[in-house]
Amino acid sequence: QVQLVESGGGLVQPGGSLRLSCAASGIIFSDYAMAWYRQAPGKQRDFLAIISSGNSRNYAGSVKDRFTISRDNAKNTVYLQMNSLKPEDTAVYYCRATGMDNYWGQGTQVTVSS
């Protein structure tokens, strides 16, 4: 059974930082590209960042100067370091495993507010 479990969300003030984690099980993690998305209330789910099995990275233009994606294959975990957070970053953040199949986590809420 494949599971992706996000953690690390919460309430943070504008300008603050958070690091999200997504722990995977039931897949050969190193074979999958891993990505982060987010969905704000009433909006579509948007792509944020992806890291390939070979550690190539791509980012959405809106976050590339503030967010960093990384992975630890030994821990089957992908991370999203988020800096200089803004109220418009408030959303549910999801990780996705992309390979022979696609899998999604359940999401973690990030709220940026003073």
JSON list of N, CA, C and O in Angstrom, two decimals, residues 28-49:
[
{"chain": "A", "resi": 28, "resn": "ILE", "atom": "N", "xyz": [9.30, 2.35, -4.53]},
{"chain": "A", "resi": 28, "resn": "ILE", "atom": "CA", "xyz": [10.76, 2.46, -4.57]},
{"chain": "A", "resi": 28, "resn": "ILE", "atom": "C", "xyz": [11.04, 3.95, -4.76]},
{"chain": "A", "resi": 28, "resn": "ILE", "atom": "O", "xyz": [11.04, 4.47, -5.89]},
{"chain": "A", "resi": 29, "resn": "PHE", "atom": "N", "xyz": [11.25, 4.62, -3.64]},
{"chain": "A", "resi": 29, "resn": "PHE", "atom": "CA", "xyz": [11.28, 6.08, -3.61]},
{"chain": "A", "resi": 29, "resn": "PHE", "atom": "C", "xyz": [12.27, 6.65, -4.62]},
{"chain": "A", "resi": 29, "resn": "PHE", "atom": "O", "xyz": [11.97, 7.62, -5.31]},
{"chain": "A", "resi": 30, "resn": "SER", "atom": "N", "xyz": [13.43, 6.05, -4.72]},
{"chain": "A", "resi": 30, "resn": "SER", "atom": "CA", "xyz": [14.48, 6.60, -5.58]},
{"chain": "A", "resi": 30, "resn": "SER", "atom": "C", "xyz": [14.11, 6.53, -7.06]},
{"chain": "A", "resi": 30, "resn": "SER", "atom": "O", "xyz": [14.75, 7.20, -7.88]},
{"chain": "A", "resi": 31, "resn": "ASP", "atom": "N", "xyz": [13.09, 5.78, -7.41]},
{"chain": "A", "resi": 31, "resn": "ASP", "atom": "CA", "xyz": [12.66, 5.67, -8.81]},
{"chain": "A", "resi": 31, "resn": "ASP", "atom": "C", "xyz": [11.67, 6.77, -9.21]},
{"chain": "A", "resi": 31, "resn": "ASP", "atom": "O", "xyz": [11.33, 6.88, -10.39]},
{"chain": "A", "resi": 32, "resn": "TYR", "atom": "N", "xyz": [11.21, 7.52, -8.23]},
{"chain": "A", "resi": 32, "resn": "TYR", "atom": "CA", "xyz": [10.15, 8.49, -8.48]},
{"chain": "A", "resi": 32, "resn": "TYR", "atom": "C", "xyz": [10.65, 9.92, -8.43]},
{"chain": "A", "resi": 32, "resn": "TYR", "atom": "O", "xyz": [11.46, 10.28, -7.56]},
{"chain": "A", "resi": 33, "resn": "ALA", "atom": "N", "xyz": [10.14, 10.73, -9.35]},
{"chain": "A", "resi": 33, "resn": "ALA", "atom": "CA", "xyz": [10.23, 12.17, -9.17]},
{"chain": "A", "resi": 33, "resn": "ALA", "atom": "C", "xyz": [9.22, 12.56, -8.10]},
{"chain": "A", "resi": 33, "resn": "ALA", "atom": "O", "xyz": [8.13, 11.98, -8.01]},
{"chain": "A", "resi": 34, "resn": "MET", "atom": "N", "xyz": [9.59, 13.55, -7.29]},
{"chain": "A", "resi": 34, "resn": "MET", "atom": "CA", "xyz": [8.73, 14.00, -6.21]},
{"chain": "A", "resi": 34, "resn": "MET", "atom": "C", "xyz": [8.42, 15.48, -6.39]},
{"chain": "A", "resi": 34, "resn": "MET", "atom": "O", "xyz": [9.31, 16.27, -6.72]},
{"chain": "A", "resi": 35, "resn": "ALA", "atom": "N", "xyz": [7.18, 15.83, -6.15]},
{"chain": "A", "resi": 35, "resn": "ALA", "atom": "CA", "xyz": [6.75, 17.20, -6.40]},
{"chain": "A", "resi": 35, "resn": "ALA", "atom": "C", "xyz": [5.90, 17.72, -5.25]},
{"chain": "A", "resi": 35, "resn": "ALA", "atom": "O", "xyz": [5.33, 16.94, -4.47]},
{"chain": "A", "resi": 36, "resn": "TRP", "atom": "N", "xyz": [5.85, 19.05, -5.17]},
{"chain": "A", "resi": 36, "resn": "TRP", "atom": "CA", "xyz": [4.96, 19.73, -4.23]},
{"chain": "A", "resi": 36, "resn": "TRP", "atom": "C", "xyz": [3.97, 20.59, -5.00]},
{"chain": "A", "resi": 36, "resn": "TRP", "atom": "O", "xyz": [4.34, 21.25, -5.99]},
{"chain": "A", "resi": 37, "resn": "TYR", "atom": "N", "xyz": [2.75, 20.58, -4.52]},
{"chain": "A", "resi": 37, "resn": "TYR", "atom": "CA", "xyz": [1.68, 21.40, -5.04]},
{"chain": "A", "resi": 37, "resn": "TYR", "atom": "C", "xyz": [0.99, 22.09, -3.86]},
{"chain": "A", "resi": 37, "resn": "TYR", "atom": "O", "xyz": [1.19, 21.71, -2.70]},
{"chain": "A", "resi": 38, "resn": "ARG", "atom": "N", "xyz": [0.16, 23.06, -4.18]},
{"chain": "A", "resi": 38, "resn": "ARG", "atom": "CA", "xyz": [-0.67, 23.66, -3.14]},
{"chain": "A", "resi": 38, "resn": "ARG", "atom": "C", "xyz": [-2.02, 24.05, -3.71]},
{"chain": "A", "resi": 38, "resn": "ARG", "atom": "O", "xyz": [-2.15, 24.28, -4.91]},
{"chain": "A", "resi": 39, "resn": "GLN", "atom": "N", "xyz": [-2.99, 24.11, -2.81]},
{"chain": "A", "resi": 39, "resn": "GLN", "atom": "CA", "xyz": [-4.34, 24.49, -3.21]},
{"chain": "A", "resi": 39, "resn": "GLN", "atom": "C", "xyz": [-4.93, 25.40, -2.15]},
{"chain": "A", "resi": 39, "resn": "GLN", "atom": "O", "xyz": [-5.10, 25.01, -1.00]},
{"chain": "A", "resi": 40, "resn": "ALA", "atom": "N", "xyz": [-5.22, 26.63, -2.57]},
{"chain": "A", "resi": 40, "resn": "ALA", "atom": "CA", "xyz": [-5.87, 27.59, -1.70]},
{"chain": "A", "resi": 40, "resn": "ALA", "atom": "C", "xyz": [-7.39, 27.41, -1.82]},
{"chain": "A", "resi": 40, "resn": "ALA", "atom": "O", "xyz": [-7.88, 26.89, -2.83]},
{"chain": "A", "resi": 41, "resn": "PRO", "atom": "N", "xyz": [-8.13, 27.85, -0.82]},
{"chain": "A", "resi": 41, "resn": "PRO", "atom": "CA", "xyz": [-9.58, 27.69, -0.85]},
{"chain": "A", "resi": 41, "resn": "PRO", "atom": "C", "xyz": [-10.18, 28.30, -2.11]},
{"chain": "A", "resi": 41, "resn": "PRO", "atom": "O", "xyz": [-9.88, 29.45, -2.46]},
{"chain": "A", "resi": 42, "resn": "GLY", "atom": "N", "xyz": [-11.00, 27.53, -2.80]},
{"chain": "A", "resi": 42, "resn": "GLY", "atom": "CA", "xyz": [-11.69, 28.02, -3.98]},
{"chain": "A", "resi": 42, "resn": "GLY", "atom": "C", "xyz": [-10.83, 28.12, -5.22]},
{"chain": "A", "resi": 42, "resn": "GLY", "atom": "O", "xyz": [-11.29, 28.66, -6.25]},
{"chain": "A", "resi": 43, "resn": "LYS", "atom": "N", "xyz": [-9.59, 27.62, -5.14]},
{"chain": "A", "resi": 43, "resn": "LYS", "atom": "CA", "xyz": [-8.68, 27.72, -6.29]},
{"chain": "A", "resi": 43, "resn": "LYS", "atom": "C", "xyz": [-8.22, 26.34, -6.73]},
{"chain": "A", "resi": 43, "resn": "LYS", "atom": "O", "xyz": [-8.39, 25.35, -6.02]},
{"chain": "A", "resi": 44, "resn": "GLN", "atom": "N", "xyz": [-7.62, 26.27, -7.90]},
{"chain": "A", "resi": 44, "resn": "GLN", "atom": "CA", "xyz": [-7.12, 25.01, -8.40]},
{"chain": "A", "resi": 44, "resn": "GLN", "atom": "C", "xyz": [-5.82, 24.65, -7.69]},
{"chain": "A", "resi": 44, "resn": "GLN", "atom": "O", "xyz": [-5.19, 25.49, -7.06]},
{"chain": "A", "resi": 45, "resn": "ARG", "atom": "N", "xyz": [-5.45, 23.39, -7.81]},
{"chain": "A", "resi": 45, "resn": "ARG", "atom": "CA", "xyz": [-4.19, 22.93, -7.24]},
{"chain": "A", "resi": 45, "resn": "ARG", "atom": "C", "xyz": [-3.05, 23.35, -8.17]},
{"chain": "A", "resi": 45, "resn": "ARG", "atom": "O", "xyz": [-3.07, 23.04, -9.36]},
{"chain": "A", "resi": 46, "resn": "ASP", "atom": "N", "xyz": [-2.06, 24.03, -7.63]},
{"chain": "A", "resi": 46, "resn": "ASP", "atom": "CA", "xyz": [-0.97, 24.59, -8.42]},
{"chain": "A", "resi": 46, "resn": "ASP", "atom": "C", "xyz": [0.35, 23.87, -8.14]},
{"chain": "A", "resi": 46, "resn": "ASP", "atom": "O", "xyz": [0.68, 23.57, -6.99]},
{"chain": "A", "resi": 47, "resn": "PHE", "atom": "N", "xyz": [1.10, 23.68, -9.19]},
{"chain": "A", "resi": 47, "resn": "PHE", "atom": "CA", "xyz": [2.44, 23.11, -9.09]},
{"chain": "A", "resi": 47, "resn": "PHE", "atom": "C", "xyz": [3.39, 24.10, -8.44]},
{"chain": "A", "resi": 47, "resn": "PHE", "atom": "O", "xyz": [3.35, 25.31, -8.74]},
{"chain": "A", "resi": 48, "resn": "LEU", "atom": "N", "xyz": [4.27, 23.59, -7.58]},
{"chain": "A", "resi": 48, "resn": "LEU", "atom": "CA", "xyz": [5.27, 24.45, -6.95]},
{"chain": "A", "resi": 48, "resn": "LEU", "atom": "C", "xyz": [6.69, 24.06, -7.34]},
{"chain": "A", "resi": 48, "resn": "LEU", "atom": "O", "xyz": [7.49, 24.91, -7.71]},
{"chain": "A", "resi": 49, "resn": "ALA", "atom": "N", "xyz": [7.02, 22.79, -7.19]},
{"chain": "A", "resi": 49, "resn": "ALA", "atom": "CA", "xyz": [8.40, 22.36, -7.39]},
{"chain": "A", "resi": 49, "resn": "ALA", "atom": "C", "xyz": [8.44, 20.87, -7.62]},
{"chain": "A", "resi": 49, "resn": "ALA", "atom": "O", "xyz": [7.56, 20.14, -7.17]}
]
